[in-house]
Tab-separated table of C-alpha atoms in Angstrom:
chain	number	residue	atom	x	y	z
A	1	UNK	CA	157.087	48.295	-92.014
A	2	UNK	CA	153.827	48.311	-94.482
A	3	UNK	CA	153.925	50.876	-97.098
A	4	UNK	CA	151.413	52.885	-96.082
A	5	UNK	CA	150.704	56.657	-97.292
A	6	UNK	CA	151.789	59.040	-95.030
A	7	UNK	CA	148.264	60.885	-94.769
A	8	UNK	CA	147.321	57.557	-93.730
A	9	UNK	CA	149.563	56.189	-91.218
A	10	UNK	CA	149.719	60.284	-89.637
A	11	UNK	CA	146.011	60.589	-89.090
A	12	UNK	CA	144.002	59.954	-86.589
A	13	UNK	CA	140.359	58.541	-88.024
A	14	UNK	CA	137.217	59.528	-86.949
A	15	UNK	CA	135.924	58.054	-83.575
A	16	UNK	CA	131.540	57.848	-84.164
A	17	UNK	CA	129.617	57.678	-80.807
A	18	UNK	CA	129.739	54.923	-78.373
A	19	UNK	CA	127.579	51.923	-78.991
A	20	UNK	CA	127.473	49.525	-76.335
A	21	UNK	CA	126.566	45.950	-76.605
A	22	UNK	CA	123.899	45.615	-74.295
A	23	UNK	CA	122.369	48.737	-75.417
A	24	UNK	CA	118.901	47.673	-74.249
A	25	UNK	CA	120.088	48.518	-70.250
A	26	UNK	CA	120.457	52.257	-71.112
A	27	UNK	CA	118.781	55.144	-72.324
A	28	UNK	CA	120.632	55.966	-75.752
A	29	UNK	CA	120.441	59.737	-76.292
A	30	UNK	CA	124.181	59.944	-77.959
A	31	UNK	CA	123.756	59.295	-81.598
A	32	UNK	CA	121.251	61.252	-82.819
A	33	UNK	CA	119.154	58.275	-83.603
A	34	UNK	CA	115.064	58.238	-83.763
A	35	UNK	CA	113.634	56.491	-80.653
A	36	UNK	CA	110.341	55.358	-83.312
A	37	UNK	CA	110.553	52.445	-85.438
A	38	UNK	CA	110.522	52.537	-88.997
A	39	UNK	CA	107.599	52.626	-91.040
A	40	UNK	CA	105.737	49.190	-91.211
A	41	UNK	CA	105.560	49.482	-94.504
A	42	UNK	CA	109.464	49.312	-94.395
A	43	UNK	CA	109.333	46.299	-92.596
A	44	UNK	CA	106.828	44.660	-95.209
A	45	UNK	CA	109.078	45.847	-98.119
A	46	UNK	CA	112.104	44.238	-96.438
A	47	UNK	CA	110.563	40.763	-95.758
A	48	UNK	CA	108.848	40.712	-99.186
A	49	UNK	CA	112.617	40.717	-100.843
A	50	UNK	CA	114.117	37.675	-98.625
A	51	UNK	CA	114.281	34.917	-100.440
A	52	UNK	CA	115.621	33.946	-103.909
A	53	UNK	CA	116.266	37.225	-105.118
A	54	UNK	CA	118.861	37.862	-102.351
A	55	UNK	CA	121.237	35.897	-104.897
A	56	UNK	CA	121.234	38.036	-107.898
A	57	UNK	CA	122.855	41.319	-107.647
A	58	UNK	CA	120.247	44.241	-106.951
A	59	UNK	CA	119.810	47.219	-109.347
A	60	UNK	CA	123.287	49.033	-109.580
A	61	UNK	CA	121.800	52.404	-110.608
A	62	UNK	CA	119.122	52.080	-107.549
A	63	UNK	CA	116.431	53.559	-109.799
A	64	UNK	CA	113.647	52.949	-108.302
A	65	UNK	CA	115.506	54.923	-104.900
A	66	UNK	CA	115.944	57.788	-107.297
A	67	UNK	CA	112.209	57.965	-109.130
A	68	UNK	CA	110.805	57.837	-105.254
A	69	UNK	CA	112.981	60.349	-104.657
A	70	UNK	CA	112.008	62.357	-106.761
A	71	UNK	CA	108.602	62.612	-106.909
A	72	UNK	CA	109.166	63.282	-103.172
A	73	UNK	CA	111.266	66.224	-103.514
A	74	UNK	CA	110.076	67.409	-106.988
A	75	UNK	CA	113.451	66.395	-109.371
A	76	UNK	CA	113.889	64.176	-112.604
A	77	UNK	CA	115.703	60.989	-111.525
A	78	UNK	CA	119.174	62.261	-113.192
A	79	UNK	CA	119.611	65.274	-110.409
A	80	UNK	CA	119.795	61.845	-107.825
A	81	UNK	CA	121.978	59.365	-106.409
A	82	UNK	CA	121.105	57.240	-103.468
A	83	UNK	CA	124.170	56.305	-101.673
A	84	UNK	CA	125.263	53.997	-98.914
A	85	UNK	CA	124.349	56.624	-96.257
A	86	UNK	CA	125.077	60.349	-96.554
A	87	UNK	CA	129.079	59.572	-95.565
A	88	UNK	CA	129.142	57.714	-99.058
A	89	UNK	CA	128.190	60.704	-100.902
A	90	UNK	CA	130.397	63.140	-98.730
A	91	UNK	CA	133.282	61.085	-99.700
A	92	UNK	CA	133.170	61.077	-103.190
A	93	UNK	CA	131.928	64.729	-103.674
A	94	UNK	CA	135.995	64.874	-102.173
A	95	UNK	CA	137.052	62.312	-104.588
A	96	UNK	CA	135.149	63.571	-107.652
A	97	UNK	CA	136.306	67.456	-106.881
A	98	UNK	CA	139.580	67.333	-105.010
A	99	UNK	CA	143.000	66.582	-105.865
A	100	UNK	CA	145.445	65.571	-103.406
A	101	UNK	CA	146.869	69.130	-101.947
A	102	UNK	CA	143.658	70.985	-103.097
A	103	UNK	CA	141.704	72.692	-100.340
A	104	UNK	CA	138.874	71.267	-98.278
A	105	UNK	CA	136.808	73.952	-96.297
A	106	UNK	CA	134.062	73.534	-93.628
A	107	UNK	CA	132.553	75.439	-90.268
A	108	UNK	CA	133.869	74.494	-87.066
A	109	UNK	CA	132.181	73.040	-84.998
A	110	UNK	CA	130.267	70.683	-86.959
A	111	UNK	CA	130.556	67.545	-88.493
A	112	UNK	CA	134.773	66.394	-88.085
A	113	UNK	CA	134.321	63.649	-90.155
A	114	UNK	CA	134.827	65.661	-93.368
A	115	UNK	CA	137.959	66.187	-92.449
A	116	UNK	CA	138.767	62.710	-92.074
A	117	UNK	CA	137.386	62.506	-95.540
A	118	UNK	CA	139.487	64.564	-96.547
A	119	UNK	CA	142.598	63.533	-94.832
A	120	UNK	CA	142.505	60.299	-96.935
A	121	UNK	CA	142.407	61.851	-99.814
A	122	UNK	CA	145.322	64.096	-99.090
A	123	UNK	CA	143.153	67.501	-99.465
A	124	UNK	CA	144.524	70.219	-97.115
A	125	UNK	CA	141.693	71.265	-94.452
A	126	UNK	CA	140.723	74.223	-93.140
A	127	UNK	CA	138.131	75.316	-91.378
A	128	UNK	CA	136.412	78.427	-90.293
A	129	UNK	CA	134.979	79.514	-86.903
A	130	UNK	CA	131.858	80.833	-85.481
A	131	UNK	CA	130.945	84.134	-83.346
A	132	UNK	CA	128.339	84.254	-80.736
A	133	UNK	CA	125.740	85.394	-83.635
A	134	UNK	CA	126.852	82.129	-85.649
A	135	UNK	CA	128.335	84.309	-88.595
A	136	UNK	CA	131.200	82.575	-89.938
A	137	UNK	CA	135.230	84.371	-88.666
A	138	UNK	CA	137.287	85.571	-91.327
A	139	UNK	CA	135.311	83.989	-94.032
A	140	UNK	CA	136.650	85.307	-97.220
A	141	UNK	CA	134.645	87.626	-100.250
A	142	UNK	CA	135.777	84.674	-102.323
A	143	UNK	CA	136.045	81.424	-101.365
A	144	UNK	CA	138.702	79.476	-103.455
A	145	UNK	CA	139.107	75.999	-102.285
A	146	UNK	CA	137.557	72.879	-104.229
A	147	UNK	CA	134.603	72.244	-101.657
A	148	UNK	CA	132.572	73.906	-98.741
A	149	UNK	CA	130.820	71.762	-96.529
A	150	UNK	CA	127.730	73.213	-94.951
A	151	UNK	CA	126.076	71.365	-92.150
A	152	UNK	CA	122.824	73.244	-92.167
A	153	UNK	CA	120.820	73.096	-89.345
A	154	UNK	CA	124.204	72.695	-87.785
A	155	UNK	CA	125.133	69.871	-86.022
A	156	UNK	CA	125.535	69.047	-82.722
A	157	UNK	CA	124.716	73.118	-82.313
A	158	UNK	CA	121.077	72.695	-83.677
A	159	UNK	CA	120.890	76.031	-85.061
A	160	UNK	CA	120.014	76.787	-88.536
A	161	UNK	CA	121.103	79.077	-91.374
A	162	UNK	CA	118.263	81.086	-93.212
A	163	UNK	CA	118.027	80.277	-96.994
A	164	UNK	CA	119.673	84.180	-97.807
A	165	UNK	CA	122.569	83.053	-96.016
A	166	UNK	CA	123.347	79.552	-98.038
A	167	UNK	CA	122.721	81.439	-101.544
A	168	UNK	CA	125.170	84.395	-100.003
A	169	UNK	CA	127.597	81.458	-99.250
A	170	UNK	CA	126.844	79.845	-102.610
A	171	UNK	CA	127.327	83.028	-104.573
A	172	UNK	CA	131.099	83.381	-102.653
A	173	UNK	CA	131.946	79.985	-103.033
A	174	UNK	CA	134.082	79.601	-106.184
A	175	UNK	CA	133.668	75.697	-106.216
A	176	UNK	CA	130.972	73.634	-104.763
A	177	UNK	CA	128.860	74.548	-101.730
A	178	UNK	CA	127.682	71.041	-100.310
A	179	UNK	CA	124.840	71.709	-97.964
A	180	UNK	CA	124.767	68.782	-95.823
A	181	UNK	CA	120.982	68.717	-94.171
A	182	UNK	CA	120.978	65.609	-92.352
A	183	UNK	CA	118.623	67.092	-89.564
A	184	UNK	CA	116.735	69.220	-92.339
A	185	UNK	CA	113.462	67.141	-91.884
A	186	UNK	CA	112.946	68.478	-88.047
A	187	UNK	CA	113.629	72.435	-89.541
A	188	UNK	CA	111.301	74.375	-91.516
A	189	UNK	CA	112.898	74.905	-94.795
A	190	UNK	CA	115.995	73.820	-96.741
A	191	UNK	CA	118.128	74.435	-99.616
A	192	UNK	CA	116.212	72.404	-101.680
A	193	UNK	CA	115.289	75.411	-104.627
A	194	UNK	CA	118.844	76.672	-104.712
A	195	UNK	CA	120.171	73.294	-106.091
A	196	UNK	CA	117.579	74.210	-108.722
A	197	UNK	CA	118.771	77.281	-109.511
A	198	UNK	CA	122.517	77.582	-108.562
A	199	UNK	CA	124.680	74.732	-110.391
A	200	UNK	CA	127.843	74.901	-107.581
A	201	UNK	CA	124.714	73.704	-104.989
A	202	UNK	CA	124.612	69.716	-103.690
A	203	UNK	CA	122.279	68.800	-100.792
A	204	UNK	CA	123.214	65.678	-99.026
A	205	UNK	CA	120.207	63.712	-96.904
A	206	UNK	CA	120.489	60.727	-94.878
A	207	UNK	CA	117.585	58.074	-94.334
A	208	UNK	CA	118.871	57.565	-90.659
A	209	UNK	CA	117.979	60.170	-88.527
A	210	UNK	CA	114.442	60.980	-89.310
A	211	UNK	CA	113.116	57.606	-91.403
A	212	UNK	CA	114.945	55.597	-88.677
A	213	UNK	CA	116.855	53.723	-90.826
A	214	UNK	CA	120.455	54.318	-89.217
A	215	UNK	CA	121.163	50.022	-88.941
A	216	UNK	CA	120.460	50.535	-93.167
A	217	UNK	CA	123.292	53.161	-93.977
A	218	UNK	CA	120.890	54.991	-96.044
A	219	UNK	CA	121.603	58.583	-97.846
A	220	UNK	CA	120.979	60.520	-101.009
A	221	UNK	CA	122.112	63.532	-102.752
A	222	UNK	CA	120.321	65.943	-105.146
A	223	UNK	CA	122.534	68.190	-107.607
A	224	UNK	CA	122.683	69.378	-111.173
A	225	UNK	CA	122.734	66.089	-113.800
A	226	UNK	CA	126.196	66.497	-114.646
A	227	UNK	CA	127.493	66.120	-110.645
A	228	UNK	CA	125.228	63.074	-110.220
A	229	UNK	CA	126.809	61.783	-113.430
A	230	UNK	CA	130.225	62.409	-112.140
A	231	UNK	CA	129.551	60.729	-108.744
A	232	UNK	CA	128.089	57.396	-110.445
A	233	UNK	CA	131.364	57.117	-111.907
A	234	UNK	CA	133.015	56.328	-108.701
A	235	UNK	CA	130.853	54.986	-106.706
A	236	UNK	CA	130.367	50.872	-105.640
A	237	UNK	CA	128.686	49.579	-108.913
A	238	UNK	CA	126.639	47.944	-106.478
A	239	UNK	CA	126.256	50.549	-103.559
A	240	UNK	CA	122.864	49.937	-101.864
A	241	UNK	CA	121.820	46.425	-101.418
A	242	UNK	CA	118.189	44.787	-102.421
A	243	UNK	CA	117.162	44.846	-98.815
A	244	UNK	CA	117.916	48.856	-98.790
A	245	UNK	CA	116.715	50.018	-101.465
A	246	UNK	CA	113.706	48.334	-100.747
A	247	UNK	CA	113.747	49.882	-97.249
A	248	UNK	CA	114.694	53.350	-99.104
A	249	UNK	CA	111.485	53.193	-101.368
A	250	UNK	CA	109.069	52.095	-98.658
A	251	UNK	CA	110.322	55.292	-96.497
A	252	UNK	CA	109.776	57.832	-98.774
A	253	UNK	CA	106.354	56.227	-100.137
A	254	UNK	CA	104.851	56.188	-96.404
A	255	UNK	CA	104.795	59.957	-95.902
A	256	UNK	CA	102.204	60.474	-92.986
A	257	UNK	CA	104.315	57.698	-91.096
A	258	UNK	CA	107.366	60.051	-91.645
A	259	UNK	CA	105.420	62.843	-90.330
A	260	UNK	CA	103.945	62.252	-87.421
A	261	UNK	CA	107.296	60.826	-86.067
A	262	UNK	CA	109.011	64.113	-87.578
A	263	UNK	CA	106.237	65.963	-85.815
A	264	UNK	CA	106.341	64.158	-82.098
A	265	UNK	CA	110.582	64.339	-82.007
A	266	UNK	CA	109.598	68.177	-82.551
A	267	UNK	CA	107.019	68.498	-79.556
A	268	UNK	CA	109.432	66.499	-77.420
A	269	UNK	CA	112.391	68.566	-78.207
A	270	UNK	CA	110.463	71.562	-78.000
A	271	UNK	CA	108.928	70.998	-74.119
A	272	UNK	CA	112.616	69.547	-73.171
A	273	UNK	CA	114.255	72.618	-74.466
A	274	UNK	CA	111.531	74.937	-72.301
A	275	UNK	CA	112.281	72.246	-69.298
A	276	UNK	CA	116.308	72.339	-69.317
A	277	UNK	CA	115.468	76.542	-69.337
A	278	UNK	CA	113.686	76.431	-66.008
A	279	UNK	CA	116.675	74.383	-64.675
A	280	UNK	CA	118.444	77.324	-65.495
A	281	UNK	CA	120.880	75.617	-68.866
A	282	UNK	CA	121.596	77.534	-71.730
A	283	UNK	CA	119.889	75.719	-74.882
A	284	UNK	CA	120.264	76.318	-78.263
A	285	UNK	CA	117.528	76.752	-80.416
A	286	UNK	CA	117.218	73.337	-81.963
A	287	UNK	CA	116.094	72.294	-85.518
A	288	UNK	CA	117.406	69.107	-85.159
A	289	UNK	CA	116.198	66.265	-83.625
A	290	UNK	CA	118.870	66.724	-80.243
A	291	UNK	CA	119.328	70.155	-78.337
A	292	UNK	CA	122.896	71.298	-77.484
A	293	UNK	CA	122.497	72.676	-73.904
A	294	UNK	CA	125.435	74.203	-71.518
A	295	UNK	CA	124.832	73.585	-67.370
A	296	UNK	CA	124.701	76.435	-64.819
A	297	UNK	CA	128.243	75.746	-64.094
A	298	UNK	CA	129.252	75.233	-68.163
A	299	UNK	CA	130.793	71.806	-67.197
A	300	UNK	CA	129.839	69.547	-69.828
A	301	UNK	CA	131.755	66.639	-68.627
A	302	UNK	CA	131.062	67.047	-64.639
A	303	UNK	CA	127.276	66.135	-65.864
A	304	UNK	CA	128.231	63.836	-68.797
A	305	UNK	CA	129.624	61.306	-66.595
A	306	UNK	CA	126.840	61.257	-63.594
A	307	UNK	CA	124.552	60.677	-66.709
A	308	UNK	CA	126.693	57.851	-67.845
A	309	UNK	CA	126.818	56.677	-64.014
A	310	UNK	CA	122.501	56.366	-64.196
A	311	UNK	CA	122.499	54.325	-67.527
A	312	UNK	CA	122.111	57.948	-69.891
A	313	UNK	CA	123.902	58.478	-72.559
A	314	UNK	CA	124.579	61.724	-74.050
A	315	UNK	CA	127.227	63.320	-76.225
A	316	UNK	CA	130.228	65.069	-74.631
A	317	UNK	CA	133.042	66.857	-76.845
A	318	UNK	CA	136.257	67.537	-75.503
A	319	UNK	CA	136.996	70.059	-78.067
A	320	UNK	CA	137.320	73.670	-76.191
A	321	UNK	CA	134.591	74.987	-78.537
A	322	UNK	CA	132.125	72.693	-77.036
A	323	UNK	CA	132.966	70.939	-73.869
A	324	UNK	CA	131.074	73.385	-71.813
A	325	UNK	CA	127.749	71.801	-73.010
A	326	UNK	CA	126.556	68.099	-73.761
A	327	UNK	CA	124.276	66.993	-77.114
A	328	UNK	CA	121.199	65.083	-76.088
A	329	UNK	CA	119.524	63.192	-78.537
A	330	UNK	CA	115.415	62.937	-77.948
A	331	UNK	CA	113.973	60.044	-77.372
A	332	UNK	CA	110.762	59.232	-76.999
A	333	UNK	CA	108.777	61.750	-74.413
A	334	UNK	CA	109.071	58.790	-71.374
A	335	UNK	CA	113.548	58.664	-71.911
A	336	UNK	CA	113.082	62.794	-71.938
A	337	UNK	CA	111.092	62.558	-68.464
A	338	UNK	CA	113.662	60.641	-67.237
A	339	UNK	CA	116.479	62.239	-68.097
A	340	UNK	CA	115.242	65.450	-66.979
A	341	UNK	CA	114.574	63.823	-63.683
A	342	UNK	CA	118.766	62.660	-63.504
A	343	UNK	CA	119.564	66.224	-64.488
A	344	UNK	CA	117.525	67.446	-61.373
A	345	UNK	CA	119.070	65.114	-59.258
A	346	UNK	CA	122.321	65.893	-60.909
A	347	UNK	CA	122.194	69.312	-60.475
């Protein structure tokens, strides 16, 4: 028998959505992934670093990330790390805050992998639920665990907190409030000021969902000096390969590319959302780039699987909090068409 940790050998892992090999023979609405390329200018910066340089080591602080960064989002380079997608930075906001038996706090649902995170490093979990207005159940005056995670606009729900509620949050929360805005491109605002002016705020990003860089592992977060300082400690020395944060820079740099790809996922999920209404679904309010949306009967899985039958692929949960509904990513206006016509036939 191997010695492994208990934690380890009791828990379960985190299962991510399925990928299938020959990807190409289905319509892929199950990750949350764009249906757009990435920029060209991406591709350019990519090709321009094959070569020689791929055998020297690239920069370990990936500065360059960090001064694009923040002339994008209006910080000095020290308030940013760029990390080996958002996940990276999740996990060692656990490391760098929580001790094994410390507490570990997030909304349920949203994103389960932080407690996976935080099964590994032996942090207790717990998590608190929603109501049907999306206030948080039994949340206490004070918060007094080590971390709260955030997932704001909530995933795979879609909706999104107003900025008074994340400050209220951040004001109860006696350690860190990590506000983890990986769909916070396709909303309207963010949490970007309060990391400015409250120093228990971090904002996580990713580079996958609306830069299209998922195959990169791309993410960033922006805090006070002395968290990003803390975090650099523990990271990979060499996190984010040449070819990424070359990929990272040219992103950021090509801003009306970002846009107008921010802007058409928007108008699709918008007219999709209006569509699955005259079918009759319930749909969340989405300010993401998917819509979570219940059928007539409120039997996720009945409608998951005759998807999965026509070559769609959508998320289904099994949890009880969710399996009435499915998450559909959007896809490019032509997949949404079509899906819409297998829900019709569906029914």
């Amino acid at each position: 028998m191997l010695p492994l940790r208990k934690n380890i050998a009791e828990m379960a892992g985190y299962v991510p959505g399925f990928q299938p090999r020959d990807e190409h023979r289905y319509i892929k609405l199950n990750t949350n992934e764009n249906p757009y390329p990435p920029s060209p200018k991406v591709i350019e910066a990519i090709l321009a670093e094959v070569g020689d340089g791929l055998r020297k080591y690239p920069d370990a602080a990936s500065r360059a990330g960090c001064e694009e960064a923040g002339r994008l989002y209006g910080f000095d380079p020290e308030w940013i790390i760029m990390a080996n997608g958002s996940d990276e930075v999740l996990n060692n906001l656990i490391r760098a805050f929580v001790s094994e038996g410390e507490e570990v706090a997030y909304v349920h649902p949203s994103y389960s992998y932080y407690s996976t995170l935080a099964e590994v490093q032996g942090a207790k979990v717990r998590t608190f639920l929603l109501d049907e207005g999306w206030s948080l159940k039994d949340f206490p005056k004070r918060y007094k665990g080590k971390l709260f995670f955030l997932t704001n606009p909530n995933a795979p729900l879609g909706f999104c907190y107003p900025q008074e509620f994340v400050e209220e949050m951040a004001g109860r929360v006696d350690g860190v409030l990590v506000v983890d805005e990986a769909y916070a491109d396709f909303a309207r605002e963010n949490s970007l000021d309060l990391v400015r002016r409250l120093p228990n705020v971090v904002v996580t990003r990713t580079f996958s969902k609306s830069y299209s860089l998922a195959g990169m592992r791309l993410g960033l977060a922006i805090a006070h000096p002395e968290v990003i300082a803390a975090l650099n400690k523990i990271r990979d020395h060499y996190n984010l390969d040449r070819l990424a944060q070359a990929a990272c820079v040219a992103a950021m740099a090509d801003q009306e590319y970002f846009r107008q790809c921010v802007n058409k996922i928007r108008e699709t999920r918008d007219w999709f959302s209006a569509e699955l209404r005259v079918l009759e679904w319930e749909v969340i309010p989405s300010h993401g780039n998917f819509v979570f949306a219940s059928p007539p009967d409120r039997d996720g899985k009945r409608v998951y699987e005759a998807l999965y039958e026509r070559r769609i692929l959508v998320r289904y949960f099994s949890d009880p909090a969710l399996d009435h509904g499915i998450r559909i990513s959007i896809g490019t206006r032509e997949e949404m068409e079509k899906t819409l016509a297998a829900l019709v036939e569906i029914g």
